[in-house]
Tab-separated table of N, CA and C in Angstrom:
chain	number	residue	atom	x	y	z
A	824	UNK	N	-0.924	14.438	-4.880
A	824	UNK	CA	-2.146	13.658	-4.917
A	824	UNK	C	-3.229	14.287	-4.041
A	825	UNK	N	-2.831	14.797	-2.880
A	825	UNK	CA	-3.812	15.364	-1.955
A	825	UNK	C	-4.526	16.559	-2.570
A	826	UNK	N	-3.780	17.379	-3.288
A	826	UNK	CA	-4.399	18.537	-3.949
A	826	UNK	C	-5.409	18.083	-4.992
A	827	UNK	N	-5.097	17.035	-5.694
A	827	UNK	CA	-6.022	16.528	-6.712
A	827	UNK	C	-7.292	15.974	-6.072
A	828	UNK	N	-7.160	15.351	-4.908
A	828	UNK	CA	-8.346	14.887	-4.189
A	828	UNK	C	-9.215	16.063	-3.760
A	829	UNK	N	-8.570	17.117	-3.286
A	829	UNK	CA	-9.310	18.317	-2.874
A	829	UNK	C	-10.068	18.904	-4.057
A	830	UNK	N	-9.486	18.821	-5.239
A	830	UNK	CA	-10.146	19.353	-6.445
A	830	UNK	C	-11.242	18.428	-6.962
A	831	UNK	N	-11.457	17.299	-6.300
A	831	UNK	CA	-12.569	16.444	-6.674
A	831	UNK	C	-12.230	15.154	-7.389
A	832	UNK	N	-10.953	14.903	-7.617
A	832	UNK	CA	-10.597	13.628	-8.249
A	832	UNK	C	-10.863	12.487	-7.270
A	833	UNK	N	-11.154	11.335	-7.796
A	833	UNK	CA	-11.431	10.170	-6.952
A	833	UNK	C	-10.142	9.401	-6.666
A	834	UNK	N	-10.182	8.609	-5.611
A	834	UNK	CA	-9.046	7.731	-5.328
A	834	UNK	C	-8.794	6.787	-6.495
A	835	UNK	N	-9.870	6.302	-7.090
A	835	UNK	CA	-9.717	5.383	-8.222
A	835	UNK	C	-8.944	6.024	-9.369
A	836	UNK	N	-9.139	7.320	-9.583
A	836	UNK	CA	-8.429	7.989	-10.678
A	836	UNK	C	-6.944	8.179	-10.362
A	837	UNK	N	-6.593	8.124	-9.080
A	837	UNK	CA	-5.200	8.284	-8.665
A	837	UNK	C	-4.478	6.950	-8.494
A	838	UNK	N	-5.218	5.861	-8.560
A	838	UNK	CA	-4.684	4.544	-8.225
A	838	UNK	C	-3.412	4.201	-8.990
A	839	UNK	N	-3.424	4.321	-10.290
A	839	UNK	CA	-2.252	3.911	-11.076
A	839	UNK	C	-1.010	4.700	-10.692
A	840	UNK	N	-1.155	6.008	-10.584
A	840	UNK	CA	0.003	6.834	-10.244
A	840	UNK	C	0.465	6.593	-8.808
A	841	UNK	N	-0.480	6.478	-7.887
A	841	UNK	CA	-0.124	6.250	-6.482
A	841	UNK	C	0.574	4.903	-6.315
A	842	UNK	N	0.064	3.876	-6.970
A	842	UNK	CA	0.703	2.565	-6.903
A	842	UNK	C	2.094	2.623	-7.525
A	843	UNK	N	2.256	3.380	-8.595
A	843	UNK	CA	3.574	3.514	-9.229
A	843	UNK	C	4.565	4.186	-8.280
A	844	UNK	N	4.101	5.180	-7.545
A	844	UNK	CA	4.950	5.874	-6.576
A	844	UNK	C	5.365	4.910	-5.461
A	845	UNK	N	4.413	4.133	-4.960
A	845	UNK	CA	4.724	3.150	-3.914
A	845	UNK	C	5.675	2.087	-4.457
A	846	UNK	N	5.457	1.678	-5.672
A	846	UNK	CA	6.324	0.662	-6.289
A	846	UNK	C	7.764	1.164	-6.375
A	847	UNK	N	7.934	2.395	-6.810
A	847	UNK	CA	9.282	2.961	-6.918
A	847	UNK	C	9.904	3.171	-5.542
A	848	UNK	N	9.118	3.671	-4.596
A	848	UNK	CA	9.632	3.868	-3.236
A	848	UNK	C	10.030	2.533	-2.614
A	849	UNK	N	9.247	1.507	-2.835
A	849	UNK	CA	9.563	0.174	-2.310
A	849	UNK	C	10.887	-0.325	-2.875
A	850	UNK	N	11.079	-0.078	-4.145
A	850	UNK	CA	12.330	-0.497	-4.788
A	850	UNK	C	13.516	0.243	-4.178
A	851	UNK	N	13.359	1.544	-3.971
A	851	UNK	CA	14.457	2.352	-3.440
A	851	UNK	C	14.728	2.089	-1.961
A	852	UNK	N	13.678	1.942	-1.182
A	852	UNK	CA	13.820	1.818	0.269
A	852	UNK	C	14.064	0.374	0.708
A	853	UNK	N	13.280	-0.545	0.183
A	853	UNK	CA	13.334	-1.940	0.629
A	853	UNK	C	14.137	-2.841	-0.299
A	854	UNK	N	14.402	-2.335	-1.504
A	854	UNK	CA	15.075	-3.173	-2.490
A	854	UNK	C	14.139	-4.184	-3.130
A	855	UNK	N	12.835	-3.998	-2.937
A	855	UNK	CA	11.829	-4.898	-3.505
A	855	UNK	C	10.851	-4.110	-4.355
A	856	UNK	N	10.578	-4.614	-5.527
A	856	UNK	CA	9.626	-3.966	-6.430
A	856	UNK	C	8.420	-4.885	-6.565
A	857	UNK	N	7.237	-4.424	-6.155
A	857	UNK	CA	6.054	-5.290	-6.269
A	857	UNK	C	5.855	-5.789	-7.701
A	858	UNK	N	5.578	-7.083	-7.811
A	858	UNK	CA	5.293	-7.695	-9.107
A	858	UNK	C	3.892	-7.308	-9.567
A	859	UNK	N	3.608	-7.556	-10.837
A	859	UNK	CA	2.293	-7.220	-11.389
A	859	UNK	C	1.159	-7.864	-10.600
A	860	UNK	N	1.327	-9.130	-10.212
A	860	UNK	CA	0.269	-9.811	-9.454
A	860	UNK	C	0.074	-9.176	-8.079
A	861	UNK	N	1.139	-8.645	-7.506
A	861	UNK	CA	1.010	-7.949	-6.228
A	861	UNK	C	0.266	-6.625	-6.414
A	862	UNK	N	0.494	-5.962	-7.533
A	862	UNK	CA	-0.256	-4.738	-7.831
A	862	UNK	C	-1.744	-5.053	-7.970
A	863	UNK	N	-2.044	-6.161	-8.621
A	863	UNK	CA	-3.445	-6.576	-8.760
A	863	UNK	C	-4.038	-6.868	-7.383
A	864	UNK	N	-3.269	-7.511	-6.523
A	864	UNK	CA	-3.725	-7.758	-5.158
A	864	UNK	C	-4.045	-6.466	-4.431
A	865	UNK	N	-3.225	-5.446	-4.636
A	865	UNK	CA	-3.486	-4.136	-4.038
A	865	UNK	C	-4.769	-3.521	-4.565
A	866	UNK	N	-5.028	-3.704	-5.851
A	866	UNK	CA	-6.273	-3.191	-6.441
A	866	UNK	C	-7.488	-3.897	-5.854
A	867	UNK	N	-7.363	-5.204	-5.673
A	867	UNK	CA	-8.454	-5.990	-5.085
A	867	UNK	C	-8.756	-5.477	-3.675
A	868	UNK	N	-7.719	-5.287	-2.872
A	868	UNK	CA	-7.920	-4.786	-1.511
A	868	UNK	C	-8.521	-3.386	-1.519
A	869	UNK	N	-8.068	-2.538	-2.425
A	869	UNK	CA	-8.612	-1.179	-2.513
A	869	UNK	C	-10.111	-1.198	-2.791
A	870	UNK	N	-10.553	-2.166	-3.565
A	870	UNK	CA	-11.984	-2.278	-3.882
A	870	UNK	C	-12.783	-2.858	-2.719
A	871	UNK	N	-12.097	-3.208	-1.627
A	871	UNK	CA	-12.787	-3.751	-0.467
A	871	UNK	C	-13.050	-5.233	-0.551
A	872	UNK	N	-12.347	-5.893	-1.444
A	872	UNK	CA	-12.526	-7.330	-1.619
A	872	UNK	C	-11.395	-8.091	-0.928
A	873	UNK	N	-11.525	-9.384	-0.875
A	873	UNK	CA	-10.544	-10.241	-0.209
A	873	UNK	C	-9.562	-10.795	-1.235
A	874	UNK	N	-8.287	-10.755	-0.887
A	874	UNK	CA	-7.242	-11.339	-1.730
A	874	UNK	C	-6.554	-12.430	-0.921
A	875	UNK	N	-6.594	-13.650	-1.404
A	875	UNK	CA	-5.946	-14.762	-0.712
A	875	UNK	C	-4.565	-14.983	-1.316
A	876	UNK	N	-3.562	-15.004	-0.440
A	876	UNK	CA	-2.188	-15.207	-0.890
A	876	UNK	C	-1.504	-16.203	0.035
A	877	UNK	N	-0.616	-16.981	-0.515
A	877	UNK	CA	0.120	-17.968	0.270
A	877	UNK	C	1.289	-17.315	1.002
A	878	UNK	N	1.850	-18.048	1.924
A	878	UNK	CA	3.035	-17.602	2.651
A	878	UNK	C	4.148	-17.275	1.658
A	879	UNK	N	4.762	-16.118	1.846
A	879	UNK	CA	5.885	-15.727	1.010
A	879	UNK	C	5.531	-15.049	-0.294
A	880	UNK	N	4.246	-14.808	-0.538
A	880	UNK	CA	3.840	-14.172	-1.794
A	880	UNK	C	3.779	-12.649	-1.699
A	881	UNK	N	4.128	-12.092	-0.553
A	881	UNK	CA	4.235	-10.644	-0.451
A	881	UNK	C	2.998	-9.916	0.026
A	882	UNK	N	2.259	-10.520	0.947
A	882	UNK	CA	1.040	-9.881	1.454
A	882	UNK	C	1.328	-8.523	2.083
A	883	UNK	N	2.410	-8.446	2.840
A	883	UNK	CA	2.742	-7.197	3.525
A	883	UNK	C	3.009	-6.089	2.518
A	884	UNK	N	3.758	-6.392	1.491
A	884	UNK	CA	4.057	-5.403	0.460
A	884	UNK	C	2.796	-5.020	-0.309
A	885	UNK	N	1.933	-5.993	-0.551
A	885	UNK	CA	0.664	-5.729	-1.234
A	885	UNK	C	-0.182	-4.753	-0.427
A	886	UNK	N	-0.227	-4.938	0.878
A	886	UNK	CA	-1.080	-4.113	1.736
A	886	UNK	C	-0.673	-2.646	1.739
A	887	UNK	N	0.602	-2.373	1.504
A	887	UNK	CA	1.072	-0.985	1.506
A	887	UNK	C	0.463	-0.186	0.357
A	888	UNK	N	0.206	-0.828	-0.755
A	888	UNK	CA	-0.311	-0.125	-1.937
A	888	UNK	C	-1.650	0.553	-1.657
A	889	UNK	N	-2.694	-0.177	-1.279
A	889	UNK	CA	-3.964	0.500	-0.999
A	889	UNK	C	-3.918	1.320	0.288
A	890	UNK	N	-3.045	0.938	1.234
A	890	UNK	CA	-2.934	1.726	2.466
A	890	UNK	C	-2.455	3.135	2.139
A	891	UNK	N	-1.432	3.240	1.300
A	891	UNK	CA	-0.938	4.565	0.910
A	891	UNK	C	-2.018	5.342	0.164
A	892	UNK	N	-2.636	4.706	-0.806
A	892	UNK	CA	-3.665	5.373	-1.602
A	892	UNK	C	-4.775	5.911	-0.708
A	893	UNK	N	-5.278	5.085	0.183
A	893	UNK	CA	-6.392	5.501	1.032
A	893	UNK	C	-5.968	6.484	2.114
A	894	UNK	N	-4.709	6.457	2.516
A	894	UNK	CA	-4.212	7.424	3.495
A	894	UNK	C	-4.199	8.840	2.931
A	895	UNK	N	-4.189	8.960	1.621
A	895	UNK	CA	-4.192	10.285	0.998
A	895	UNK	C	-5.425	11.098	1.375
A	896	UNK	N	-6.491	10.429	1.783
A	896	UNK	CA	-7.718	11.137	2.174
A	896	UNK	C	-7.561	11.845	3.509
A	897	UNK	N	-6.541	11.474	4.280
A	897	UNK	CA	-6.325	12.074	5.585
A	897	UNK	C	-7.185	11.472	6.689
A	898	UNK	N	-7.896	10.406	6.380
A	898	UNK	CA	-8.793	9.787	7.363
A	898	UNK	C	-8.123	8.665	8.153
A	899	UNK	N	-6.898	8.344	7.835
A	899	UNK	CA	-6.195	7.276	8.536
A	899	UNK	C	-6.460	5.919	7.921
A	900	UNK	N	-5.533	5.035	8.122
A	900	UNK	CA	-5.610	3.674	7.591
A	900	UNK	C	-5.053	2.727	8.646
A	901	UNK	N	-5.668	1.583	8.784
A	901	UNK	CA	-5.185	0.560	9.709
A	901	UNK	C	-4.915	-0.725	8.939
A	902	UNK	N	-3.771	-1.318	9.208
A	902	UNK	CA	-3.454	-2.644	8.683
A	902	UNK	C	-3.476	-3.603	9.862
A	903	UNK	N	-4.132	-4.713	9.692
A	903	UNK	CA	-4.283	-5.686	10.771
A	903	UNK	C	-3.562	-6.969	10.385
A	904	UNK	N	-2.886	-7.560	11.358
A	904	UNK	CA	-2.237	-8.843	11.149
A	904	UNK	C	-2.560	-9.762	12.322
A	905	UNK	N	-2.070	-10.977	12.275
A	905	UNK	CA	-2.534	-11.996	13.223
A	905	UNK	C	-1.905	-11.945	14.612
A	906	UNK	N	-0.764	-11.266	14.765
A	906	UNK	CA	-0.162	-11.221	16.101
A	906	UNK	C	0.732	-9.999	16.267
A	907	UNK	N	1.111	-9.737	17.511
A	907	UNK	CA	1.925	-8.563	17.831
A	907	UNK	C	3.293	-8.607	17.166
A	908	UNK	N	3.874	-9.787	17.096
A	908	UNK	CA	5.190	-9.917	16.478
A	908	UNK	C	5.168	-9.443	15.026
A	909	UNK	N	4.210	-9.938	14.245
A	909	UNK	CA	4.121	-9.540	12.836
A	909	UNK	C	3.767	-8.064	12.700
A	910	UNK	N	2.927	-7.570	13.577
A	910	UNK	CA	2.561	-6.153	13.527
A	910	UNK	C	3.801	-5.283	13.712
A	911	UNK	N	4.598	-5.602	14.728
A	911	UNK	CA	5.814	-4.828	14.990
A	911	UNK	C	6.817	-4.973	13.849
A	912	UNK	N	7.058	-6.211	13.446
A	912	UNK	CA	8.041	-6.484	12.388
A	912	UNK	C	7.677	-5.772	11.089
A	913	UNK	N	6.424	-5.929	10.682
A	913	UNK	CA	6.008	-5.358	9.405
A	913	UNK	C	5.938	-3.839	9.451
A	914	UNK	N	5.568	-3.293	10.609
A	914	UNK	CA	5.542	-1.835	10.746
A	914	UNK	C	6.948	-1.262	10.596
A	915	UNK	N	7.906	-1.903	11.248
A	915	UNK	CA	9.290	-1.436	11.148
A	915	UNK	C	9.836	-1.600	9.737
A	916	UNK	N	9.514	-2.721	9.106
A	916	UNK	CA	10.075	-3.015	7.791
A	916	UNK	C	9.383	-2.224	6.690
A	917	UNK	N	8.123	-2.510	6.456
A	917	UNK	CA	7.432	-1.905	5.316
A	917	UNK	C	6.942	-0.491	5.639
A	918	UNK	N	6.875	-0.152	6.924
A	918	UNK	CA	6.479	1.201	7.311
A	918	UNK	C	7.437	2.264	6.813
A	919	UNK	N	8.632	1.843	6.431
A	919	UNK	CA	9.603	2.783	5.871
A	919	UNK	C	9.083	3.443	4.594
A	920	UNK	N	8.278	2.714	3.846
A	920	UNK	CA	7.791	3.230	2.558
A	920	UNK	C	6.837	4.403	2.758
A	921	UNK	N	5.748	4.258	3.520
A	921	UNK	CA	4.869	5.419	3.699
A	921	UNK	C	5.554	6.570	4.440
A	922	UNK	N	6.477	6.245	5.359
A	922	UNK	CA	7.203	7.336	6.031
A	922	UNK	C	8.040	8.112	5.017
A	923	UNK	N	8.666	7.413	4.087
A	923	UNK	CA	9.450	8.058	3.039
A	923	UNK	C	8.566	8.945	2.155
A	924	UNK	N	7.370	8.446	1.858
A	924	UNK	CA	6.457	9.174	0.967
A	924	UNK	C	5.736	10.322	1.670
A	925	UNK	N	5.740	10.295	2.983
A	925	UNK	CA	5.087	11.376	3.738
A	925	UNK	C	3.653	11.088	3.956
């Protein structure tokens, strides 16, 4: 993906493939495969919009999708949560996916 960005492709053009890679990695690493609605949530976040989700609907997993896509630019990505406990927990848990993908 990084080579394609260097050649001038946009993040938007890589979105489907990048999300598919994250979806497969999530299934292999975490045993969870993002549902279609979670993929849509990732697209909403990538566009810079707000996605409202209830407790237990997979916000953490959703956030990994656009985080991975945008990290491909090499500019860094930050995910923010409401407290230190969730930050640590989610980094350890879902952070396995981007570490696996490199």
